[in-house]
Short mmCIF file of C-alpha atoms in Angstrom, two decimals:
data_model
loop_
_atom_site.label_atom_id
_atom_site.label_comp_id
_atom_site.label_asym_id
_atom_site.label_seq_id
_atom_site.Cartn_x
_atom_site.Cartn_y
_atom_site.Cartn_z
CA MET A 86 -5.88 -47.64 -51.92
CA PRO A 87 -6.71 -46.47 -55.55
CA GLY A 88 -10.32 -47.94 -56.64
CA THR A 89 -11.47 -48.18 -52.97
CA PRO A 90 -14.37 -45.98 -52.53
CA THR A 91 -13.68 -43.38 -49.54
CA THR A 92 -16.51 -42.06 -47.00
CA GLN A 93 -16.07 -38.27 -46.92
CA LYS A 94 -17.05 -36.77 -43.64
CA PRO A 95 -18.72 -33.42 -43.86
CA PRO A 96 -16.62 -30.51 -42.35
CA ALA A 97 -17.61 -28.79 -38.92
CA THR A 98 -19.32 -25.73 -39.49
CA SER A 99 -19.89 -24.28 -36.50
CA ALA A 100 -18.37 -23.91 -33.27
CA GLY A 101 -21.32 -23.70 -30.47
CA ALA A 102 -23.60 -26.66 -31.89
CA ASN A 103 -20.89 -28.76 -33.02
CA GLY A 104 -18.07 -28.19 -30.99
CA GLY A 105 -18.53 -25.80 -28.47
CA GLU A 106 -16.79 -22.28 -28.08
CA ASN A 107 -14.99 -22.74 -25.13
CA PHE A 108 -14.50 -26.38 -25.22
CA ASP A 109 -12.48 -28.78 -27.42
CA GLY A 110 -14.89 -31.73 -27.21
CA GLU A 111 -15.67 -34.18 -29.90
CA GLY A 112 -19.29 -33.84 -31.52
CA SER A 113 -21.57 -37.02 -31.53
CA GLU A 114 -22.42 -38.90 -34.16
CA VAL A 115 -25.81 -38.60 -35.54
CA GLU A 116 -28.36 -39.76 -38.03
CA GLY A 117 -30.78 -37.92 -40.59
CA PRO A 118 -30.63 -35.02 -43.48
CA VAL A 119 -27.01 -33.56 -42.37
CA SER A 120 -26.52 -31.12 -44.95
CA SER A 121 -29.98 -29.40 -43.96
CA PHE A 122 -29.27 -29.87 -40.49
CA GLN A 123 -25.63 -28.60 -40.44
CA SER A 124 -26.91 -25.53 -42.47
CA TYR A 125 -29.46 -24.58 -39.83
CA ALA A 126 -26.81 -25.45 -37.18
CA ALA A 127 -24.43 -23.15 -39.09
CA GLU A 128 -26.93 -20.73 -39.24
CA GLY A 129 -27.33 -20.10 -35.59
CA ASP A 130 -23.91 -20.18 -34.68
CA ILE A 131 -23.31 -17.10 -37.02
CA LEU A 132 -26.19 -15.74 -35.97
CA ALA A 133 -25.49 -16.27 -32.04
CA LYS A 134 -22.00 -14.59 -32.92
CA GLN A 135 -23.25 -11.70 -34.33
CA GLY A 136 -25.55 -11.09 -31.17
CA GLU A 137 -28.98 -12.17 -32.86
CA PHE A 138 -30.06 -14.40 -30.44
CA ARG A 139 -33.97 -14.53 -31.16
CA LYS A 140 -32.88 -15.48 -34.86
CA ALA A 141 -30.40 -18.08 -33.84
CA ILE A 142 -32.80 -19.43 -31.25
CA GLU A 143 -34.86 -19.81 -34.64
CA ALA A 144 -32.65 -21.84 -36.48
CA TYR A 145 -31.43 -24.01 -33.76
CA THR A 146 -34.98 -24.79 -33.29
CA LYS A 147 -35.30 -25.79 -37.38
CA ALA A 148 -32.29 -27.82 -36.72
CA LEU A 149 -33.75 -29.46 -33.63
CA ASN A 150 -36.94 -30.59 -35.24
CA MET A 151 -34.80 -32.54 -37.42
CA ARG A 152 -32.80 -33.93 -34.60
CA PRO A 153 -34.29 -33.37 -31.02
CA THR A 154 -31.85 -35.29 -29.34
CA GLU A 155 -28.33 -33.43 -30.77
CA LYS A 156 -26.66 -32.55 -27.77
CA ASN A 157 -24.47 -30.02 -29.05
CA CYS A 158 -27.60 -27.82 -30.53
CA LEU A 159 -29.26 -27.90 -27.47
CA VAL A 160 -26.61 -26.79 -25.78
CA ALA A 161 -26.26 -23.98 -28.08
CA ARG A 162 -30.13 -22.59 -27.92
CA SER A 163 -29.46 -22.87 -24.00
CA LYS A 164 -26.61 -20.36 -24.32
CA CYS A 165 -29.04 -17.78 -26.38
CA TYR A 166 -32.12 -18.59 -24.00
CA LEU A 167 -29.44 -17.56 -21.19
CA GLN A 168 -28.05 -14.36 -23.42
CA LEU A 169 -31.97 -13.20 -23.34
CA GLY A 170 -32.49 -13.74 -19.83
CA ASP A 171 -34.75 -16.56 -19.91
CA SER A 172 -33.15 -18.89 -17.44
CA ASP A 173 -36.12 -21.29 -17.37
CA LEU A 174 -36.14 -22.18 -21.28
CA ALA A 175 -32.01 -22.50 -20.59
CA LEU A 176 -32.74 -24.80 -17.63
CA GLN A 177 -35.15 -26.99 -20.30
CA ASP A 178 -32.39 -27.23 -22.98
CA ALA A 179 -29.55 -28.00 -20.66
CA GLU A 180 -31.65 -31.12 -18.88
CA ALA A 181 -32.61 -32.00 -22.36
CA ALA A 182 -28.97 -32.35 -23.42
CA LEU A 183 -27.86 -34.14 -20.16
CA LYS A 184 -30.73 -36.51 -20.64
CA GLU A 185 -28.66 -37.69 -23.74
CA ASP A 186 -25.64 -38.26 -22.12
CA THR A 187 -25.78 -37.84 -18.45
CA GLU A 188 -21.60 -36.91 -18.55
CA PHE A 189 -21.76 -34.40 -21.20
CA PHE A 190 -19.52 -31.88 -19.50
CA LYS A 191 -20.88 -28.97 -21.98
CA GLY A 192 -24.58 -29.93 -20.87
CA MET A 193 -23.34 -29.70 -16.94
CA TYR A 194 -21.60 -26.50 -17.35
CA GLN A 195 -25.32 -24.86 -19.27
CA LYS A 196 -27.08 -26.30 -16.58
CA ALA A 197 -24.83 -24.68 -14.12
CA GLU A 198 -25.17 -21.60 -15.23
CA ALA A 199 -28.68 -21.32 -16.01
CA LEU A 200 -29.34 -22.45 -12.40
CA TYR A 201 -26.97 -19.78 -11.17
CA ALA A 202 -28.84 -17.21 -13.36
CA LYS A 203 -31.89 -18.41 -11.59
CA GLY A 204 -30.53 -17.64 -8.47
CA ASP A 205 -30.29 -21.36 -6.96
CA PHE A 206 -26.52 -20.99 -6.18
CA GLU A 207 -26.51 -24.22 -3.96
CA MET A 208 -27.45 -26.11 -6.68
CA ALA A 209 -25.18 -24.24 -9.23
CA LEU A 210 -22.48 -25.36 -7.46
CA VAL A 211 -23.29 -29.09 -6.91
CA PHE A 212 -23.28 -28.84 -11.29
CA TYR A 213 -19.85 -26.57 -11.42
CA HIS A 214 -18.24 -29.70 -8.87
CA ARG A 215 -19.42 -32.42 -10.65
CA GLY A 216 -18.54 -30.76 -14.21
CA ASN A 217 -14.82 -29.93 -12.34
CA LYS A 218 -14.74 -33.57 -11.44
CA LEU A 219 -15.21 -34.90 -14.92
CA ARG A 220 -12.90 -31.68 -16.86
CA PRO A 221 -10.62 -30.81 -13.70
CA GLU A 222 -8.62 -29.08 -16.41
CA LEU A 223 -10.80 -26.26 -17.55
CA ASP A 224 -11.00 -22.73 -15.76
CA GLU A 225 -14.79 -22.30 -16.36
CA PHE A 226 -15.91 -24.91 -13.76
CA ARG A 227 -13.12 -23.23 -11.17
CA LEU A 228 -14.73 -20.11 -11.80
CA GLY A 229 -18.01 -21.30 -11.66
CA ILE A 230 -17.18 -22.75 -7.84
CA GLN A 231 -15.51 -19.86 -7.10
CA LYS A 232 -18.63 -17.12 -7.95
CA ALA A 233 -21.37 -19.50 -6.66
CA ARG A 234 -19.66 -19.66 -3.25
CA GLU A 235 -19.45 -15.92 -3.39
CA ALA A 236 -22.95 -15.75 -4.16
CA ILE A 237 -24.12 -18.46 -1.29
CA ASP A 238 -21.84 -16.02 1.07
CA ASN A 239 -23.49 -12.81 0.05
CA SER A 240 -26.86 -14.12 0.53
CA ILE A 241 -26.54 -15.84 3.99
CA GLY A 242 -23.14 -14.49 5.49
CA ASN A 243 -20.64 -16.11 6.62
CA PRO A 244 -21.36 -19.46 8.75
CA ARG A 245 -18.81 -18.53 11.06
CA ASP A 246 -20.53 -15.45 12.22
CA TYR A 247 -23.66 -17.28 13.24
CA LYS A 248 -24.28 -19.75 16.24
CA PHE A 249 -27.88 -21.71 15.63
CA LYS A 250 -29.58 -22.30 18.84
CA ALA A 251 -31.00 -25.70 19.26
CA PRO A 252 -34.63 -26.34 21.01
CA ALA A 253 -34.85 -26.74 24.63
CA ASN A 254 -35.09 -30.13 24.67
CA PHE A 255 -33.16 -31.02 21.81
CA SER A 256 -30.46 -34.17 22.44
CA LEU A 257 -28.19 -35.75 20.79
CA ASP A 258 -29.39 -38.87 22.74
CA ALA A 259 -31.84 -41.36 20.66
CA THR A 260 -33.48 -42.72 23.64
CA LYS A 261 -34.35 -38.63 25.04
CA GLN A 262 -35.96 -37.70 21.25
CA GLN A 263 -38.83 -40.51 21.51
CA LEU A 264 -41.84 -39.07 21.36
CA PRO A 265 -45.29 -40.13 23.60
CA PRO A 266 -47.72 -41.49 20.86
CA PRO A 267 -49.79 -38.90 18.95
CA GLY A 268 -52.96 -39.79 21.00
CA SER A 269 -51.45 -38.79 24.49
CA ARG A 270 -50.37 -35.44 23.44
CA THR A 271 -52.52 -32.78 25.03
CA VAL A 272 -53.43 -29.40 23.53
CA GLY A 273 -50.98 -28.16 25.48
CA GLN A 274 -48.15 -30.11 24.49
CA MET A 275 -48.74 -28.79 20.60
CA LYS A 276 -46.22 -27.03 18.80
CA LYS A 277 -46.99 -23.50 18.74
CA PRO A 278 -46.56 -22.15 15.00
CA ALA A 279 -43.87 -19.34 14.37
CA ARG A 280 -44.45 -15.98 14.64
CA THR A 281 -45.76 -14.16 11.24
CA SER A 282 -42.81 -12.06 11.28
CA GLU A 283 -40.08 -14.78 11.70
CA ARG A 284 -41.60 -17.18 9.25
CA SER A 285 -42.08 -14.91 6.40
CA THR A 286 -38.84 -12.45 7.11
CA GLY A 287 -36.21 -15.24 7.49
CA VAL A 288 -34.49 -17.60 9.81
CA VAL A 289 -33.35 -16.23 13.25
CA VAL A 290 -30.40 -16.92 14.56
CA ASN A 291 -27.77 -15.68 17.65
CA THR A 292 -24.47 -14.17 16.31
CA MET A 293 -21.26 -14.69 18.19
CA ASN A 294 -22.15 -11.92 20.34
CA ASN A 295 -25.45 -13.20 21.31
CA THR A 296 -27.58 -11.05 19.31
CA LYS A 297 -30.51 -12.21 17.51
CA LYS A 298 -30.21 -11.61 13.68
CA ILE A 299 -32.47 -12.69 10.67
CA ILE A 300 -31.33 -13.93 7.43
CA PRO A 301 -33.04 -13.13 4.75
CA ARG A 302 -35.18 -16.03 2.56
CA GLY A 303 -34.95 -15.69 -1.02
CA GLU A 304 -37.82 -13.12 -2.21
CA SER A 305 -39.87 -14.19 -5.28
CA ALA A 306 -39.32 -11.61 -8.18
CA SER A 307 -42.64 -10.00 -7.72
CA SER A 308 -41.44 -8.68 -4.51
CA SER A 309 -41.32 -4.86 -4.41
CA THR A 310 -37.85 -3.63 -4.56
CA PRO A 311 -37.30 0.03 -3.62
CA GLU A 312 -36.52 2.45 -6.11
CA ARG A 313 -32.97 3.43 -4.24
CA ASP A 314 -32.29 -0.54 -3.93
CA VAL A 315 -33.39 -0.76 -7.43
CA LYS A 316 -30.87 2.19 -8.83
CA GLN A 317 -27.91 0.84 -6.55
CA LEU A 318 -28.53 -2.79 -8.19
CA LEU A 319 -28.92 -1.68 -11.68
CA GLY A 320 -25.88 1.21 -11.27
CA GLU A 321 -25.73 2.55 -15.15
CA LEU A 322 -28.81 0.72 -16.71
CA TYR A 323 -31.10 2.59 -14.65
CA ALA A 324 -30.79 5.13 -16.74
CA ASP A 325 -32.07 2.88 -19.36
CA LYS A 326 -35.09 1.22 -16.84
CA GLU A 327 -35.90 5.25 -16.50
CA TYR A 328 -35.97 5.46 -20.21
CA LEU A 329 -38.35 2.68 -21.41
CA GLU A 330 -40.41 3.32 -18.36
CA GLN A 331 -41.26 6.79 -19.86
CA LEU A 332 -41.33 5.90 -23.58
CA LEU A 333 -44.00 3.16 -22.33
CA ASN A 334 -46.20 5.85 -20.46
CA ASP A 335 -45.88 8.51 -22.83
CA ARG A 336 -48.77 10.18 -23.98
CA ASP A 337 -47.80 10.48 -27.64
CA PHE A 338 -46.84 6.41 -27.79
CA ILE A 339 -50.22 5.60 -25.92
CA ASN A 340 -52.13 7.69 -28.81
CA ASN A 341 -50.46 5.95 -31.48
CA PRO A 342 -49.13 2.73 -30.46
CA ASN A 343 -47.02 0.03 -32.71
CA ASP A 344 -46.54 -3.23 -31.67
CA ARG A 345 -43.04 -3.82 -32.66
CA ILE A 346 -41.74 -1.04 -30.49
CA PHE A 347 -44.05 -1.64 -27.55
CA GLY A 348 -42.84 -5.63 -27.66
CA LEU A 349 -39.25 -4.62 -27.84
CA VAL A 350 -39.61 -2.25 -24.62
CA SER A 351 -41.44 -4.60 -23.04
CA ASP A 352 -39.04 -7.17 -23.41
CA GLY A 353 -36.24 -4.31 -22.49
CA LEU A 354 -38.03 -3.64 -19.15
CA LYS A 355 -38.67 -7.59 -18.79
CA TYR A 356 -34.81 -8.34 -19.04
CA LEU A 357 -34.36 -5.54 -16.81
CA GLU A 358 -36.13 -6.70 -14.35
CA THR A 359 -34.99 -10.14 -14.51
CA ARG A 360 -31.58 -8.50 -13.98
CA THR A 361 -32.40 -6.91 -11.09
CA GLU A 362 -34.06 -9.86 -9.14
CA PHE A 363 -30.84 -11.97 -10.02
CA TRP A 364 -28.24 -8.92 -8.96
CA ARG A 365 -30.38 -8.61 -5.49
CA GLN A 366 -30.15 -12.52 -5.01
CA GLN A 367 -26.37 -12.33 -6.11
CA LYS A 368 -25.23 -9.60 -3.83
CA PRO A 369 -28.01 -8.57 -1.42
CA ILE A 370 -28.12 -4.48 -0.73
CA TYR A 371 -26.77 -5.42 2.63
CA ALA A 372 -23.89 -7.02 1.39
CA ARG A 373 -23.12 -4.73 -0.94
CA ARG A 374 -23.41 -1.86 1.89
CA LYS A 375 -21.14 -3.93 3.91
CA GLU A 376 -18.67 -4.79 1.86
CA ALA A 377 -18.60 -0.60 0.76
CA ALA A 378 -18.12 0.15 4.55
CA ALA A 379 -15.41 -2.04 4.84
CA ILE A 380 -13.74 -0.91 1.38
CA ARG A 381 -13.64 2.89 3.27
CA SER A 382 -12.61 1.20 6.50
CA LYS A 383 -9.61 -0.70 4.95
CA MET A 384 -8.70 2.85 3.29
CA ALA A 385 -9.09 5.37 6.28
CA SER A 386 -6.67 2.46 8.09
CA ALA A 387 -4.37 2.65 5.39
CA ARG A 388 -4.37 6.24 5.76
CA ASN A 389 -3.56 6.55 9.22
CA ARG A 390 -1.09 3.78 9.03
CA GLN A 391 0.75 5.94 6.77
CA LEU A 392 0.37 8.92 9.17
CA ALA A 393 1.71 6.71 12.00
CA ARG A 394 4.69 5.63 10.09
CA GLU A 395 5.33 9.07 9.37
CA GLN A 396 5.08 10.41 12.69
CA GLU A 397 7.46 7.82 13.75
CA LYS A 398 10.12 8.83 11.31
CA ALA A 399 9.90 12.50 12.54
CA LYS A 400 9.96 11.31 16.53
CA ASP A 401 13.33 9.10 15.30
CA ARG A 402 14.97 11.91 13.60
CA GLU A 403 14.58 14.18 16.79
CA SER A 404 15.00 11.74 19.18
CA PRO A 405 18.75 11.88 20.28
CA THR A 406 20.45 8.52 20.07
CA PRO A 407 21.09 6.78 23.11
CA SER A 408 24.66 5.58 24.03
CA PRO A 409 24.84 1.87 24.61
CA THR A 410 26.05 2.07 28.23
CA SER A 411 22.68 4.69 28.77
CA LEU A 412 20.44 1.66 28.01
CA GLN A 413 22.05 -1.18 30.22
CA ALA A 414 20.56 -1.79 33.79
CA PRO A 415 23.01 -0.75 36.91
CA HIS A 416 24.96 -3.90 38.40
CA SER A 417 24.00 -4.98 41.24
CA PRO A 418 25.24 -8.53 43.55
CA ARG A 419 23.36 -11.55 42.40
CA PRO A 420 21.41 -12.72 45.92
CA ALA A 421 22.21 -16.13 46.85
CA GLY A 422 20.16 -19.02 45.89
CA GLN A 423 18.41 -17.40 42.77
CA GLY A 424 19.63 -18.25 39.32
CA THR A 425 18.72 -15.68 37.07
CA THR A 426 19.38 -11.81 37.12
CA PRO A 427 17.23 -9.04 37.40
CA LYS A 428 15.57 -7.87 34.21
CA ALA A 429 16.16 -4.31 33.65
CA SER A 430 13.62 -1.64 33.80
CA PRO A 431 12.92 0.48 30.51
CA THR A 432 14.83 3.89 29.90
CA LYS A 433 12.68 6.77 28.57
CA VAL A 434 14.49 8.95 26.35
CA ALA A 435 13.62 12.24 26.56
CA VAL A 436 12.60 14.61 23.49
CA ALA A 437 15.03 16.84 22.65
CA ASN A 438 13.17 19.41 21.02
CA PRO A 439 9.52 18.68 21.53
CA GLN A 440 8.29 21.77 19.84
CA ALA A 441 10.43 20.90 16.75
CA LEU A 442 8.47 17.22 16.85
CA ARG A 443 4.99 19.21 17.15
CA ALA A 444 5.71 21.47 14.06
CA GLN A 445 6.48 18.41 12.09
CA VAL A 446 3.27 16.31 13.54
CA LEU A 447 1.39 19.26 12.33
CA SER A 448 2.68 19.31 8.93
CA LEU A 449 2.33 15.89 8.75
CA MET A 450 -1.84 16.33 9.62
CA GLY A 451 -1.95 19.28 7.46
CA THR A 452 -0.66 16.31 4.58
CA ALA A 453 -3.23 13.90 5.51
CA GLU A 454 -6.11 16.51 5.59
CA LEU A 455 -4.67 17.67 2.28
CA GLU A 456 -4.53 14.24 0.77
CA LEU A 457 -8.30 13.99 1.68
CA ASN A 458 -8.90 17.30 -0.10
CA HIS A 459 -9.75 18.95 3.11
CA TYR A 460 -8.49 22.15 2.20
CA PRO A 461 -9.06 24.61 5.15
CA ALA A 462 -8.04 21.91 7.43
CA ALA A 463 -5.30 21.40 6.28
CA GLU A 464 -4.35 25.17 6.05
CA LYS A 465 -5.35 25.54 9.84
CA CYS A 466 -2.50 22.64 10.54
CA TYR A 467 0.31 24.11 8.00
CA LEU A 468 0.05 27.61 9.38
CA GLU A 469 -0.01 26.44 13.37
CA ALA A 470 3.14 24.59 12.24
CA LEU A 471 4.57 27.95 10.86
CA ALA A 472 3.96 29.55 13.70
CA ILE A 473 6.22 27.54 16.40
CA PRO A 474 9.51 29.10 16.14
CA ALA A 475 11.68 25.76 16.49
CA ILE A 476 10.21 24.56 13.59
CA PRO A 477 13.37 22.81 11.73
CA ILE A 478 14.85 24.15 8.39
CA ASP A 479 13.55 21.15 6.05
CA THR A 480 10.03 20.75 7.96
CA LYS A 481 9.30 24.36 7.02
CA SER A 482 10.23 23.96 3.30
CA MET A 483 7.94 21.71 3.13
CA THR A 484 5.38 23.21 4.80
CA LEU A 485 5.54 26.14 2.76
CA GLY A 486 5.25 24.00 -0.38
CA TYR A 487 2.22 21.81 0.65
CA LEU A 488 0.43 25.22 2.19
CA GLY A 489 0.78 27.39 -1.40
CA ARG A 490 -0.49 24.04 -2.97
CA SER A 491 -3.16 24.30 -0.51
CA TYR A 492 -4.22 27.87 -1.48
CA ALA A 493 -3.92 27.07 -5.37
CA LYS A 494 -6.62 24.92 -4.49
CA LEU A 495 -8.87 27.06 -2.85
CA LYS A 496 -8.45 29.17 -5.43
CA LYS A 497 -6.44 32.43 -3.50
CA PHE A 498 -3.50 32.49 -5.91
CA GLY A 499 -2.10 35.44 -4.22
CA GLN A 500 -1.44 33.66 -0.95
CA ALA A 501 -0.25 30.15 -2.94
CA ALA A 502 2.57 32.64 -4.89
CA GLN A 503 3.47 34.08 -1.60
CA TYR A 504 4.45 30.88 0.04
CA TRP A 505 5.88 29.24 -2.63
CA GLU A 506 8.08 31.96 -2.80
CA GLN A 507 9.06 32.46 0.42
CA LYS A 508 9.96 28.50 -0.01
CA LEU A 509 11.90 29.49 -3.09
CA ALA A 510 14.01 32.22 -0.77
CA LEU A 511 14.93 29.84 2.11
CA ASN A 512 18.24 28.82 2.62
CA THR A 513 17.38 24.97 2.09
CA PRO A 514 18.83 22.34 -1.10
CA GLN A 515 16.58 22.36 -3.79
CA SER A 516 16.61 20.51 -6.89
CA ASP A 517 16.52 22.37 -10.31
CA VAL A 518 13.47 20.25 -10.98
CA GLU A 519 11.69 21.04 -7.56
CA LYS A 520 12.90 24.83 -8.50
CA ALA A 521 11.59 24.52 -12.25
CA TRP A 522 8.16 23.50 -10.78
CA LEU A 523 7.77 26.12 -8.05
CA TYR A 524 8.66 28.71 -10.78
CA HIS A 525 6.46 27.13 -13.37
CA ASP A 526 3.48 27.39 -10.67
CA VAL A 527 4.22 30.77 -9.49
CA ALA A 528 3.80 32.03 -12.91
CA ARG A 529 0.63 30.21 -13.48
CA CYS A 530 -0.77 32.53 -9.86
CA TYR A 531 0.45 35.54 -11.49
CA ILE A 532 -1.53 34.72 -14.72
CA GLU A 533 -4.88 34.03 -12.72
CA GLN A 534 -4.06 37.58 -11.02
CA GLY A 535 -3.72 39.22 -14.53
CA ASN A 536 0.20 40.04 -13.30
CA ASP A 537 1.75 39.42 -17.24
CA ALA A 538 5.42 41.31 -15.95
CA LYS A 539 5.69 39.19 -12.76
CA ALA A 540 4.68 35.55 -14.82
CA LYS A 541 7.25 36.12 -17.34
CA LEU A 542 9.91 36.57 -15.16
CA ASN A 543 8.95 33.62 -13.43
CA ALA A 544 8.03 31.53 -16.38
CA GLN A 545 11.85 32.30 -17.84
CA SER A 546 13.24 31.07 -14.32
CA ALA A 547 11.16 28.09 -14.18
CA ALA A 548 12.58 27.48 -18.18
CA GLU A 549 16.06 27.78 -17.34
CA CYS A 550 15.74 25.52 -14.31
CA ALA A 551 13.93 22.68 -16.45
CA MET A 552 16.78 23.27 -18.75
CA GLN A 553 19.44 22.84 -16.25
CA SER A 554 17.68 19.46 -14.90
CA LYS A 555 17.40 17.97 -18.30
CA ASP A 556 14.30 16.65 -17.10
CA PRO A 557 12.34 16.61 -20.71
CA ARG A 558 8.64 16.93 -19.37
CA TRP A 559 9.24 20.12 -17.29
CA ILE A 560 11.00 21.46 -20.34
CA LEU A 561 7.75 20.61 -22.44
CA ASN A 562 5.81 22.40 -19.48
CA THR A 563 8.01 25.63 -19.23
CA GLN A 564 8.27 26.25 -22.76
CA VAL A 565 4.30 25.97 -23.81
CA LEU A 566 4.16 28.54 -20.47
CA LEU A 567 6.66 30.46 -22.33
CA GLY A 568 4.99 30.56 -25.76
CA GLN A 569 1.30 31.60 -24.17
CA LEU A 570 3.00 34.26 -22.19
CA PHE A 571 4.90 36.18 -25.17
CA ALA A 572 2.31 35.25 -27.40
CA LYS A 573 0.96 38.48 -28.19
CA SER A 574 4.40 40.99 -26.74
CA ASP A 575 6.85 38.43 -28.55
CA PRO A 576 5.67 35.98 -31.13
CA ALA A 577 9.22 35.13 -32.11
CA LYS A 578 10.09 34.23 -28.71
CA ALA A 579 6.27 32.58 -28.28
CA ARG A 580 7.72 30.70 -31.30
CA ALA A 581 10.27 29.58 -30.17
CA GLY A 582 9.10 27.77 -26.82
CA TYR A 583 6.31 26.29 -28.95
CA GLU A 584 8.91 24.66 -31.28
CA THR A 585 11.40 23.60 -28.25
CA ALA A 586 7.77 22.24 -26.71
CA LEU A 587 6.80 20.60 -29.89
CA ARG A 588 9.85 18.54 -30.16
CA TYR A 589 9.80 17.11 -26.20
CA ALA A 590 6.24 16.34 -27.09
CA ASN A 591 7.19 14.01 -29.71
CA GLU A 592 10.19 12.68 -27.56
CA LEU A 593 8.08 11.47 -25.08
CA GLN A 594 5.01 10.72 -27.66
CA GLU A 595 2.38 12.85 -25.87
CA GLU A 596 0.33 12.95 -28.78
CA ASN A 597 -2.44 15.01 -27.41
CA ALA A 598 0.17 17.69 -26.24
CA ALA A 599 1.81 17.82 -29.85
CA THR A 600 -1.45 18.65 -31.20
CA VAL A 601 -2.20 21.40 -29.23
CA ILE A 602 1.32 22.91 -29.53
CA SER A 603 0.95 22.54 -33.30
CA GLN A 604 -2.07 24.09 -33.31
CA ALA A 605 -0.74 27.27 -31.52
CA LEU A 606 2.07 27.27 -33.79
CA GLU A 607 -0.58 27.58 -36.75
CA GLY A 608 -2.62 30.27 -34.72
CA LEU A 609 0.80 32.12 -34.36
CA ALA A 610 1.56 31.91 -38.05
CA ALA A 611 -1.86 33.13 -39.16
CA ALA A 612 -1.24 36.33 -36.88
#
């Protein structure tokens, strides 16, 4: 209303200390010098977004000196501590924020994150669950629950794989668990201390196959970790760790010390050590090795299944289709008193041409070896398949193509060209695209051998087949090959090939190829 004084609230100036970056919550009403507090908090938010976490902590600390109980600012400073690897101080700020409001979901999430960073995955899981109960619509808590459970499983393994062995005299009956009075126990009845190796190493359990296994306990950050494990845990950061250690032990640096550089190097090494310990607890070495072995086994199983499917297809192609009457059991009268018909025994179908089937299987085995980059083994399988006189014509064509590829991988370009030419000479239906890449690869083999005459002939044949197929990518490849071969002997023909290739490269939006072709055209013009 006119004449009525209105109170204007200061605008929200931050996303970390005054509203949160990942959450949409309401700020807290506080009292005090608003302008100074807001300026320090806003400065901290800006510095945190820029990655200047130490300076951001200083700004947040100045703001908290004015309002020590401002929970959003405490959470923002906790995030900065966590980014610097100081999980203890991050946990303190998160707990201080929760002390003001026990149901403050940002503080709940930040405490869970700090506990997770400390390696206390069980308690982190507890607070992730509490936060998810408060704000189930937020993805952060669900992801936190997932990663905490995964870290716990990696640390102690799947509980279903272990069966804890109860003591010999253990019973669920309360009457049987009554202990004698302390004075009546003799020295021989005293419980012997656990063996040092089991007490210090971990918990001994019986696995499902009745073998003992030790679940390792969490080790302290000061425990020594082999360099091989450190390298595996840090990954690409291991090179940075080596560089910082060399810099710290450098003779020139020792003779001419610099406090600022020394502090930065020490902080970097401390951070990497903290990360190493965290990653060792989050996913121990044995869990990483087990995961890698499982991936390798899964890949091998997939390749074996693919090979089995190919073999089944080959058998189906070669096996004659039995007539419906041949699979029926011979008619026999039903004996008196029986209510069921005797089951027909399975009929064995003979393979019409076992040698042809063997050639197909050998060719498939060679293809599997080729995919595994086992080129000598692939060559052996292909040659054995080609040596079988009864090899089907389509199997022979496929085998010749793959054998040429194997020789090309082995840098035996003469033999590669020989088998590809045999494939081209076969009286089998081949598409224009297939002929284009065959002639193209044969030409490349002759280029490697220095035989330009045969290379040009095959390149021209490849270009003709590519034009007939109307495949833009193979037209591009073959025209570039023509330009390379005729650059010295026939510049006009080379220019025509490059110009055609450039047009198709632009159509395919192949920017790198277009750049290289343009440079080749400029070279022809300069020559």
